[in-house]
Short mmCIF file of C-alpha atoms in Angstrom, two decimals:
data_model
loop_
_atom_site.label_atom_id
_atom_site.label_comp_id
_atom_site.label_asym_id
_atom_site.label_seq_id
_atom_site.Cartn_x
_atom_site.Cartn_y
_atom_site.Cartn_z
CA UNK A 1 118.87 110.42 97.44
CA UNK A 2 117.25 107.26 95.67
CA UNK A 3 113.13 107.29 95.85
CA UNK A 4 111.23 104.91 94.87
CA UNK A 5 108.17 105.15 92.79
CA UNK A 6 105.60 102.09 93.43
CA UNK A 7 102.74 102.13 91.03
CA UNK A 8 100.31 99.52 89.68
CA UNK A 9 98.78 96.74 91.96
CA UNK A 10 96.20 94.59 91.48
CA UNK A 11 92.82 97.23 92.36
CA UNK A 12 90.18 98.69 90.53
CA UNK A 13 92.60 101.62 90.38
CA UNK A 14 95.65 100.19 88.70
CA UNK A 15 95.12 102.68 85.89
CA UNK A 16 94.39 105.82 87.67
CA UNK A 17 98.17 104.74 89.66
CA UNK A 18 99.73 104.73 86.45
CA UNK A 19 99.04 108.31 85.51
CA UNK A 20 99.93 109.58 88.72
CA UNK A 21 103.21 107.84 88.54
CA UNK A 22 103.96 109.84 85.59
CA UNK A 23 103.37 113.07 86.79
CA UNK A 24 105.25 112.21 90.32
CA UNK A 25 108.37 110.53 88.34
CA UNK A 26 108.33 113.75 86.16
CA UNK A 27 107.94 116.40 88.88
CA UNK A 28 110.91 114.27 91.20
CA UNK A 29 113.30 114.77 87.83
CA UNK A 30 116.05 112.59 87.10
CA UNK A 31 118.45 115.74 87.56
CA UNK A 32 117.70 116.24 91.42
CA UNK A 33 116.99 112.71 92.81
CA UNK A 34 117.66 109.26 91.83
CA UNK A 35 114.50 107.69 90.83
CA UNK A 36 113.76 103.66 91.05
CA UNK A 37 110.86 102.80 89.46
CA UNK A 38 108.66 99.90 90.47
CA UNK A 39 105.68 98.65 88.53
CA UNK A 40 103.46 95.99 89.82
CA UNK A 41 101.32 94.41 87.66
CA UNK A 42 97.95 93.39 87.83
CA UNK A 43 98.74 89.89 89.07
CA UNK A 44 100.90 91.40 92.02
CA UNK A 45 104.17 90.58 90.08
CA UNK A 46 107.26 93.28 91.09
CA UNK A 47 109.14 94.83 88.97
CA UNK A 48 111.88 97.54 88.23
CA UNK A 49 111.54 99.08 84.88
CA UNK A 50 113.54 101.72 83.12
CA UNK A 51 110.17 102.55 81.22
CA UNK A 52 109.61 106.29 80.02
CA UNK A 53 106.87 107.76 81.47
CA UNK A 54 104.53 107.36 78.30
CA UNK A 55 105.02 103.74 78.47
CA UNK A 56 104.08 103.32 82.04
CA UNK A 57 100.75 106.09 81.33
CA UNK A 58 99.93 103.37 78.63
CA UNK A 59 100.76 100.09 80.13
CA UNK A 60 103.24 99.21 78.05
CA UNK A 61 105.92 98.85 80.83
CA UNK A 62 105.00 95.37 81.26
CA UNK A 63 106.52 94.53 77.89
CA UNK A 64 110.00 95.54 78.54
CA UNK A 65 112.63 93.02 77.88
CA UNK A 66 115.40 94.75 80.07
CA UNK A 67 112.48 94.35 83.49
CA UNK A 68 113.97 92.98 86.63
CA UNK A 69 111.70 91.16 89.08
CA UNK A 70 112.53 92.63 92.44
CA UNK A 71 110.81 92.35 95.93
CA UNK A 72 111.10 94.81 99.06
CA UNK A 73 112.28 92.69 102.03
CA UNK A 74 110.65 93.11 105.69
CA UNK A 75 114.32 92.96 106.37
CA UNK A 76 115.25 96.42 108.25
CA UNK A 77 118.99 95.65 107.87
CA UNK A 78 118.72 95.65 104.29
CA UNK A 79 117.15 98.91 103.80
CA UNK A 80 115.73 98.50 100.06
CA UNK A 81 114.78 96.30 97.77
CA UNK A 82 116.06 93.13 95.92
CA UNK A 83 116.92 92.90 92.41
CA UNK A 84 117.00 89.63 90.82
CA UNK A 85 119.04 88.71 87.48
CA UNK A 86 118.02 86.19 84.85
CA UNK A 87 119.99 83.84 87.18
CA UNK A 88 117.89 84.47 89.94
CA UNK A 89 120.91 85.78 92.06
CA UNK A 90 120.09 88.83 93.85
CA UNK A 91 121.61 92.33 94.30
CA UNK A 92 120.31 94.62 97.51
CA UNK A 93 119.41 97.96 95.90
CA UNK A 94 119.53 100.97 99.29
CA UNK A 95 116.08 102.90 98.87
CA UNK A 96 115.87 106.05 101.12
CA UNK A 97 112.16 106.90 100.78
CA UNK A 98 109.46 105.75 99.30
CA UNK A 99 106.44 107.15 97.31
CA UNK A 100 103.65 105.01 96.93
CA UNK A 101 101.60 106.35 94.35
CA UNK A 102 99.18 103.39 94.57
CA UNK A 103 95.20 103.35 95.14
CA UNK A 104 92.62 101.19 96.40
CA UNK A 105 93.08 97.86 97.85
CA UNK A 106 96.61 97.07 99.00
CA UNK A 107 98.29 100.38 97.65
CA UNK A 108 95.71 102.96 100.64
CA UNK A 109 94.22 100.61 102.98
CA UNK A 110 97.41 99.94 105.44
CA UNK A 111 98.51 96.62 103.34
CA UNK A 112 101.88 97.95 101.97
CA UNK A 113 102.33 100.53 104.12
CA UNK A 114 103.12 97.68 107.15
CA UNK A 115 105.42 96.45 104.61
CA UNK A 116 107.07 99.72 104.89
CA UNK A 117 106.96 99.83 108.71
CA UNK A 118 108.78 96.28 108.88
CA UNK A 119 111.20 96.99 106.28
CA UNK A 120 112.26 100.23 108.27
CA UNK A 121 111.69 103.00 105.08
CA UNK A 122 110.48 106.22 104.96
CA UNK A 123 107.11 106.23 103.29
CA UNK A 124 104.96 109.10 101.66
CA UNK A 125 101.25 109.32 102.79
CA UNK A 126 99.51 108.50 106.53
CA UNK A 127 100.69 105.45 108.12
CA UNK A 128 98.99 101.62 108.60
CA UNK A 129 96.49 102.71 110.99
CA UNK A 130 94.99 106.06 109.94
CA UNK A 131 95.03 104.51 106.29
CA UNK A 132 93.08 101.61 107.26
CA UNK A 133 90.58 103.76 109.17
CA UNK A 134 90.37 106.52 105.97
CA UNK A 135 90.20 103.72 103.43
CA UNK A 136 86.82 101.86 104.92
CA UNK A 137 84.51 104.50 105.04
CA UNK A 138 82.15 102.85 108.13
CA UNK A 139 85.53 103.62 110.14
CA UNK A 140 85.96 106.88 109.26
CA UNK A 141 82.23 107.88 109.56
CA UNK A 142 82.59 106.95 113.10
CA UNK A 143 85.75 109.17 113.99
CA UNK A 144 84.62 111.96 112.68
CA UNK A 145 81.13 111.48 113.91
CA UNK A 146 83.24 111.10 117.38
CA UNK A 147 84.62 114.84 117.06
CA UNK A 148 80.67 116.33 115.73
CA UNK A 149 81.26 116.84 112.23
CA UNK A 150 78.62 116.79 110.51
CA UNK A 151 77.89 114.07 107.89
CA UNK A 152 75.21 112.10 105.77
CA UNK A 153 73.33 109.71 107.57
CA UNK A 154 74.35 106.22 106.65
CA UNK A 155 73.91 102.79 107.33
CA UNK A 156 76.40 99.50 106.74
CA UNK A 157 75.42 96.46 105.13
CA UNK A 158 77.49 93.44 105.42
CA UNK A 159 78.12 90.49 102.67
CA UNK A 160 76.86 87.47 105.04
CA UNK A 161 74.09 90.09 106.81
CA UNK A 162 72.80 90.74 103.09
CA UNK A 163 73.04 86.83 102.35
CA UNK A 164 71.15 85.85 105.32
CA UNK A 165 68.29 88.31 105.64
CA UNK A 166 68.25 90.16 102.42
CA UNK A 167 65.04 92.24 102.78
CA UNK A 168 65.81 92.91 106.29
CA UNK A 169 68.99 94.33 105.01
CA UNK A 170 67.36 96.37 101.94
CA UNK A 171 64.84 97.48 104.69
CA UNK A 172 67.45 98.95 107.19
CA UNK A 173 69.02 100.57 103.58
CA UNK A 174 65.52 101.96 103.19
CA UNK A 175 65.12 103.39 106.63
CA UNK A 176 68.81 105.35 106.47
CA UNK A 177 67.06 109.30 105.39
CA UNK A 178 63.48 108.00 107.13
CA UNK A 179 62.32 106.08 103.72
CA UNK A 180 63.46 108.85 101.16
CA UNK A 181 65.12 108.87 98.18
CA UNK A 182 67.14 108.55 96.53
CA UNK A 183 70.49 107.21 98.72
CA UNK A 184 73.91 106.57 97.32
CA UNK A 185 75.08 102.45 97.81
CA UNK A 186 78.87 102.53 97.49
CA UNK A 187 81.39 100.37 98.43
CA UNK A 188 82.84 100.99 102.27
CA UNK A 189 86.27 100.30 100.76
CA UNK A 190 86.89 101.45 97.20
CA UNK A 191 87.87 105.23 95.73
CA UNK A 192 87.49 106.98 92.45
CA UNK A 193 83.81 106.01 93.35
CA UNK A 194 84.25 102.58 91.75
CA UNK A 195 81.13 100.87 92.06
CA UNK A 196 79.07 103.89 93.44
CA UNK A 197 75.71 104.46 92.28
CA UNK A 198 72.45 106.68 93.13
CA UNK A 199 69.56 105.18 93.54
CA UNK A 200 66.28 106.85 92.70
CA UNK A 201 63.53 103.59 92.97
CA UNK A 202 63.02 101.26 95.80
CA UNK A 203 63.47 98.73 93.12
CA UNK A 204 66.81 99.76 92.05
CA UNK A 205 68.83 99.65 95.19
CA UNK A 206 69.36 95.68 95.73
CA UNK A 207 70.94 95.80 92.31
CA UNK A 208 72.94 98.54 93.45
CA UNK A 209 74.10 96.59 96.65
CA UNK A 210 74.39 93.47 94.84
CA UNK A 211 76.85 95.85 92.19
CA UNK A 212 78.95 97.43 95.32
CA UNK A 213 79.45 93.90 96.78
CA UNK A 214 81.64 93.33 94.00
CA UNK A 215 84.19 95.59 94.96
CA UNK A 216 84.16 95.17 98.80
CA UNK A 217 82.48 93.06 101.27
CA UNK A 218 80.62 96.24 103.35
CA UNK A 219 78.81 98.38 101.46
CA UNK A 220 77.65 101.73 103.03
CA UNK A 221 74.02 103.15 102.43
CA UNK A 222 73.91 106.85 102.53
CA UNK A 223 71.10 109.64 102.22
CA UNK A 224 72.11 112.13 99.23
CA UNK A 225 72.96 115.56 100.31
CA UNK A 226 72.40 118.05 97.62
CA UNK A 227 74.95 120.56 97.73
CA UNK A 228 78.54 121.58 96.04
CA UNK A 229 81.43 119.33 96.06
CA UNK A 230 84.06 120.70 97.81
CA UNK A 231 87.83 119.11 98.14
CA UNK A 232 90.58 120.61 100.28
CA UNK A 233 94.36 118.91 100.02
CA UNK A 234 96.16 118.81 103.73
CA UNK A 235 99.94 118.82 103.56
CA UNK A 236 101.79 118.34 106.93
CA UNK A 237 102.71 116.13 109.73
CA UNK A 238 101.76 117.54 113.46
CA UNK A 239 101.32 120.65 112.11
CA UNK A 240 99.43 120.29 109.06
CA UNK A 241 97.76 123.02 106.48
CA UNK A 242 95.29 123.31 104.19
CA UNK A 243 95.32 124.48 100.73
CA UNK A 244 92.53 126.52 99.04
CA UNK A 245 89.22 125.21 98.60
CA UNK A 246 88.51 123.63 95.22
CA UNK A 247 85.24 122.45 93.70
CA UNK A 248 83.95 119.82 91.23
CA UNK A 249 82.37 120.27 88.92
CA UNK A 250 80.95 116.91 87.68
CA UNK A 251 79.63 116.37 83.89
CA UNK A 252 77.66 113.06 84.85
CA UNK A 253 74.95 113.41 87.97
CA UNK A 254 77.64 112.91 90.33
CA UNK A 255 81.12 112.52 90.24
CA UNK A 256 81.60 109.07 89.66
CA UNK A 257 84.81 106.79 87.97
CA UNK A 258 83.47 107.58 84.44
CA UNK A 259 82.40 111.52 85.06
CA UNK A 260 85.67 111.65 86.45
CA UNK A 261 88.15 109.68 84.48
CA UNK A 262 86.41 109.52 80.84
CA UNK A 263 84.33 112.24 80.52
CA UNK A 264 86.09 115.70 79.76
CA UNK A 265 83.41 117.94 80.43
CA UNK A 266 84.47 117.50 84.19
CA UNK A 267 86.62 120.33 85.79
CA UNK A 268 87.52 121.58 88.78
CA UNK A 269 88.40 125.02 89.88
CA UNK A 270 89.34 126.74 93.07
CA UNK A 271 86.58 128.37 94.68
CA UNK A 272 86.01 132.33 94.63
CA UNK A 273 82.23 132.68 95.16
CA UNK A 274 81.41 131.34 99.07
CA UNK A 275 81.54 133.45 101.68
CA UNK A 276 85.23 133.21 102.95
CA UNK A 277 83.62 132.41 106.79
CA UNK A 278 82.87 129.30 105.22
CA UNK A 279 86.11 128.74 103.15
CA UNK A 280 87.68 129.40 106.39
CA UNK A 281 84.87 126.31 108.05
CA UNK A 282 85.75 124.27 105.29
CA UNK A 283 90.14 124.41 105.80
CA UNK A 284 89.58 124.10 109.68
CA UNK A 285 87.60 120.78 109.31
CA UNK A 286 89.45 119.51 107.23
CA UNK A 287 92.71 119.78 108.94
CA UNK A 288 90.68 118.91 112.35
CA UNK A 289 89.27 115.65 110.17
CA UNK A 290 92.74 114.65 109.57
CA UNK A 291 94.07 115.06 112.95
CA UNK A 292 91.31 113.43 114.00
CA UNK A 293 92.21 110.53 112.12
CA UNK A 294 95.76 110.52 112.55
CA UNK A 295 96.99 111.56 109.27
CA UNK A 296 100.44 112.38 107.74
CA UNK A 297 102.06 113.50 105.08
CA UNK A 298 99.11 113.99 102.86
CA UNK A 299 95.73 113.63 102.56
CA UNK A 300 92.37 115.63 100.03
CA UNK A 301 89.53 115.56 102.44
CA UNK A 302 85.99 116.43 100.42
CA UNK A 303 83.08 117.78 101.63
CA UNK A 304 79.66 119.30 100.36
CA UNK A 305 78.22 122.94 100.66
CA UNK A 306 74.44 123.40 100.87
CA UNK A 307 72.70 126.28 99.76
CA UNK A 308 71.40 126.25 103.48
CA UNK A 309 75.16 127.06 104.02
CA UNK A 310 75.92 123.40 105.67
CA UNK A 311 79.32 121.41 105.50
CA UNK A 312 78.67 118.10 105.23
CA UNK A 313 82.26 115.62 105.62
CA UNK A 314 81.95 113.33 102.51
CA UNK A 315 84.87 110.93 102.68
CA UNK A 316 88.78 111.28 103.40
CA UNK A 317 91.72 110.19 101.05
CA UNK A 318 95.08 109.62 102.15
CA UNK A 319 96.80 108.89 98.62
CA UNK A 320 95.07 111.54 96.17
CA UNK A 321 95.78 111.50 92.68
CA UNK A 322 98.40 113.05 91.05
CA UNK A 323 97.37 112.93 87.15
CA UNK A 324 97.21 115.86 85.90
CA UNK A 325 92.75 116.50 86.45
CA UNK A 326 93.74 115.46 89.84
CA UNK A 327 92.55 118.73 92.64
CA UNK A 328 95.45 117.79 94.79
CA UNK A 329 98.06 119.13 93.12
CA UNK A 330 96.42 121.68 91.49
CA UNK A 331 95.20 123.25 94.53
CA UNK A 332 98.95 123.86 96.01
CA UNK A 333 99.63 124.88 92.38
CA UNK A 334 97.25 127.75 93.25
CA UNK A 335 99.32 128.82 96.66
CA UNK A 336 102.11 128.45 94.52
CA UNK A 337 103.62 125.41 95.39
CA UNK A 338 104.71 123.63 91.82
CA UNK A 339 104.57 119.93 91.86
CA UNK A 340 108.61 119.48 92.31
CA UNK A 341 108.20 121.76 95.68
CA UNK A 342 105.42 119.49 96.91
CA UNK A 343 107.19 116.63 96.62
CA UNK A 344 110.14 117.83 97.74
CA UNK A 345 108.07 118.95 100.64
CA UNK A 346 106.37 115.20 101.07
CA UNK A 347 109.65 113.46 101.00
CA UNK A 348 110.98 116.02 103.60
CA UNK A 349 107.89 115.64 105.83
CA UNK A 350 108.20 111.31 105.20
CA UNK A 351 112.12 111.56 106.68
CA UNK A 352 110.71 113.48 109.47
CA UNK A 353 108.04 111.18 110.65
CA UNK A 354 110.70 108.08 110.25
CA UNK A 355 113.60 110.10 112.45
CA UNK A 356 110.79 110.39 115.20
CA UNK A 357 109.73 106.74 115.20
CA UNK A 358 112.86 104.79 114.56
#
C-alpha cells in the first residue's frame, strides 16, 4: 500500500508539521508500507523528496538536488499524484491514502482536504466540513454551545468591525466576563496558540487584538478560566473512543507556542489524581464534542478542570501533533497502542470512511 506523507505548507505551523512528519514516516516504516513523501515549502511549492527524516525535522529537505516537483490532481481517474522530470514531462504516481500531517491554515481548516474529496483519496483526519468548523473557533463555540457544554464566555471581533469602531469593539472585548480581567485575545483560526496572549490591563488588550489580527482576520475574546488543562485524543469513525485523560503541565503562564515548543520545562502526563467520575465526564464529552461536530478519524479535544470540579470545553483539534512532546500519541501509548498500531489503525479507519462515501 503506498501512503503519502504531506508536510510543510505555508502556516505559522510549518515547523511543528515537520516534526510530526518524522515521527509518522518513522512509525509507518519503510518495511510494512510504501511511503511517498511530500514536502511543501513555505511558498506552497510541491515536492517529493527522498529526504531522511533528520533532514526534513531540520529543513534541510528543501536542498535536495534529486527533489521532484509534483502536484495532486482533482482528477479522480488518476488516483495520485503527478511527478514531473527536469523535462517537465509527467509520470502519474497511484497513492492509496493519504496522511496529512499538516497544521494551521490550508493543512486543518478544510482547504486540502476538498482537494482530497475531488481527487477521490482516502484521507487521514475529519473531513472539509467538520475541519472548517473545528479550525475557527467562533464555529465551534457555537456547536458545542448547541449540545450545553459548558465553555468560557467569549466574544468575536472582526478585522473591518475593529477598523470601523475600534473602542466599540475593545468595549464589547471588555464586557465578555462583566468587565473582569484578565481575558485571553487569540486568534479564531490559528493552533499551537500562535498569537495568543493574556491580558491582565485594560490597556494591554488592543495591542493584543491588534497582535491576533495578524494571524487571522476574527479574533475571539475570552474570560480566563482558572483550572487544569486537560487533553483527551478521540480515535474512531461512527463509533469513536477516547483515550486516557492527560494533563499539561505548562512552564510559561499558559501554554502558549513558546511554553510549548521551546521551553522544556513543559510536560505532560496522564492523569491519576481526579476523581475517576470526572475522568469518566471528561472521555464522554469529548467523544460527544466530536460527534457533535462531525469528526473522523482523529481528533485531541482539551478542556479545563476547576477546583470547583467544572469541565470547561477549551478548543477542538482535528490534526494533533505527532512530535514526540505531542499528548496525542502518547496518550494511546498509555492504553497500549504504539505509534505503528495507531496508524495502522488511522489508515484502516480513512479506507473505511472512503468505501462508505464513494
Amino acid at each position: 500500500m503506498n501512503i503519502a506523507v504531506i508536510f510543510g505548507g505555508k502556516s505559522d505551523e510549518h515547523e511543528v508539521s515537520r516534526n510530526s512528519a518524522v515521527n509518522v514516516i518513522d512509525g509507518l516504516g519503510s518495511d510494512r508500507y510504501e511511503i511517498t513523501q511530500i514536502g511543501i515549502t513555505k511558498e506552497g511549492r510541491w515536492y517529493q523528496t527522498e529526504a531522511a527524516t533528520d533532514e526534513i525535522a531540520s529543513g534541510e529537505w528543501e536542498n535536495r538536488a534529486d527533489n521532484k516537483q509534483v502536484c495532486l490532481p482533482a482528477d479522480p481517474t488518476i488516483h495520485g499524484i503527478l511527478v514531473f522530470d527536469d523535462e517537465e514531462r509527467a509520470a502519474v504516481k497511484h497513492i492509496d491514502c493519504i496522511i496529512p500531517v499538516m497544521h494551521g491554515d490550508n493543512g486543518e481548516d478544510g482547504t486540502i482536504q476538498g482537494l482530497f474529496e475531488l481527487a477521490e483519496i482516502p484521507y487521514v483526519g475529519p473531513g472539509v466540513k467538520a475541519s472548517a468548523n473545528c479550525m475557527d473557533k467562533s464555529f465551534t463555540k457555537i456547536i458545542v454551545g448547541e449540545i450545553g457544554i459548558d465553555q468560557a464566555r467569549y466574544c468575536v471581533i472582526k478585522r473591518k468591525d475593529f477598523a470601523d469602531d475600534r473602542e466599540g469593539e475593545i468595549m464589547n472585548a471588555l464586557s465578555t466576563n462583566d468587565g473582569k480581567l484578565p481575558l485571553f485575545v487569540k486568534p479564531s483560526s490559528a493552533g499551537s496558540s500562535v498569537g495568543a496572549s493574556k491580558v491582565e490591563k485594560k490597556s494591554e488588550l488592543e495591542t493584543a487584538i491588534e497582535n491576533a489580527f495578524k494571524y487571522d482576520d476574527k479574533v475571539l475574546v475570552e474570560e480566563m478560566i482558572v483550572g487544569r488543562e486537560m487533553e483527551v485524543a478521540v480515535l474512531g469513525n461512527h463509533n469513536p473512543k477516547a483515550s486516557y485523560v492527560g494533563e499539561i503541565l505548562s512552564a510559561g503562564e499558559f501554554y502558549d507556542y513558546d511554553a510549548k515548543y521551546n521551553n522544556p520545562e513543559s510536560k505532560t502526563r496522564v492523569v491519576d489524581d481526579i476523581p475517576v467520575g470526572k475522568q469518566k465526564e471528561i472521555r464522554s464529552k469529548a467523544v460527544e464534542i466530536f460527534k457533535a461536530l462531525d469528526c473522523r478519524g482523529l481528533s485531541r479535544v482539551d478542556f479545563f478542570y476547576t477546583e470547583e470540579g467544572r469541565v470547561v470545553f477549551n478548543e477542538i483539534n482535528t490534526l494533533p501533533g505527532f512530535t514526540n512532546i505531542s499528548m496525542y500519541p502518547q496518550l494511546w501509548e498509555a492504553m497500549g497502542i504504539d505509534r505503528p498500531t495507531l496508524l495502522d489503525s488511522l489508515i484502516k479507519l480513512a479506507m473505511e470512511e472512503h468505501s462508505t462515501t464513494s
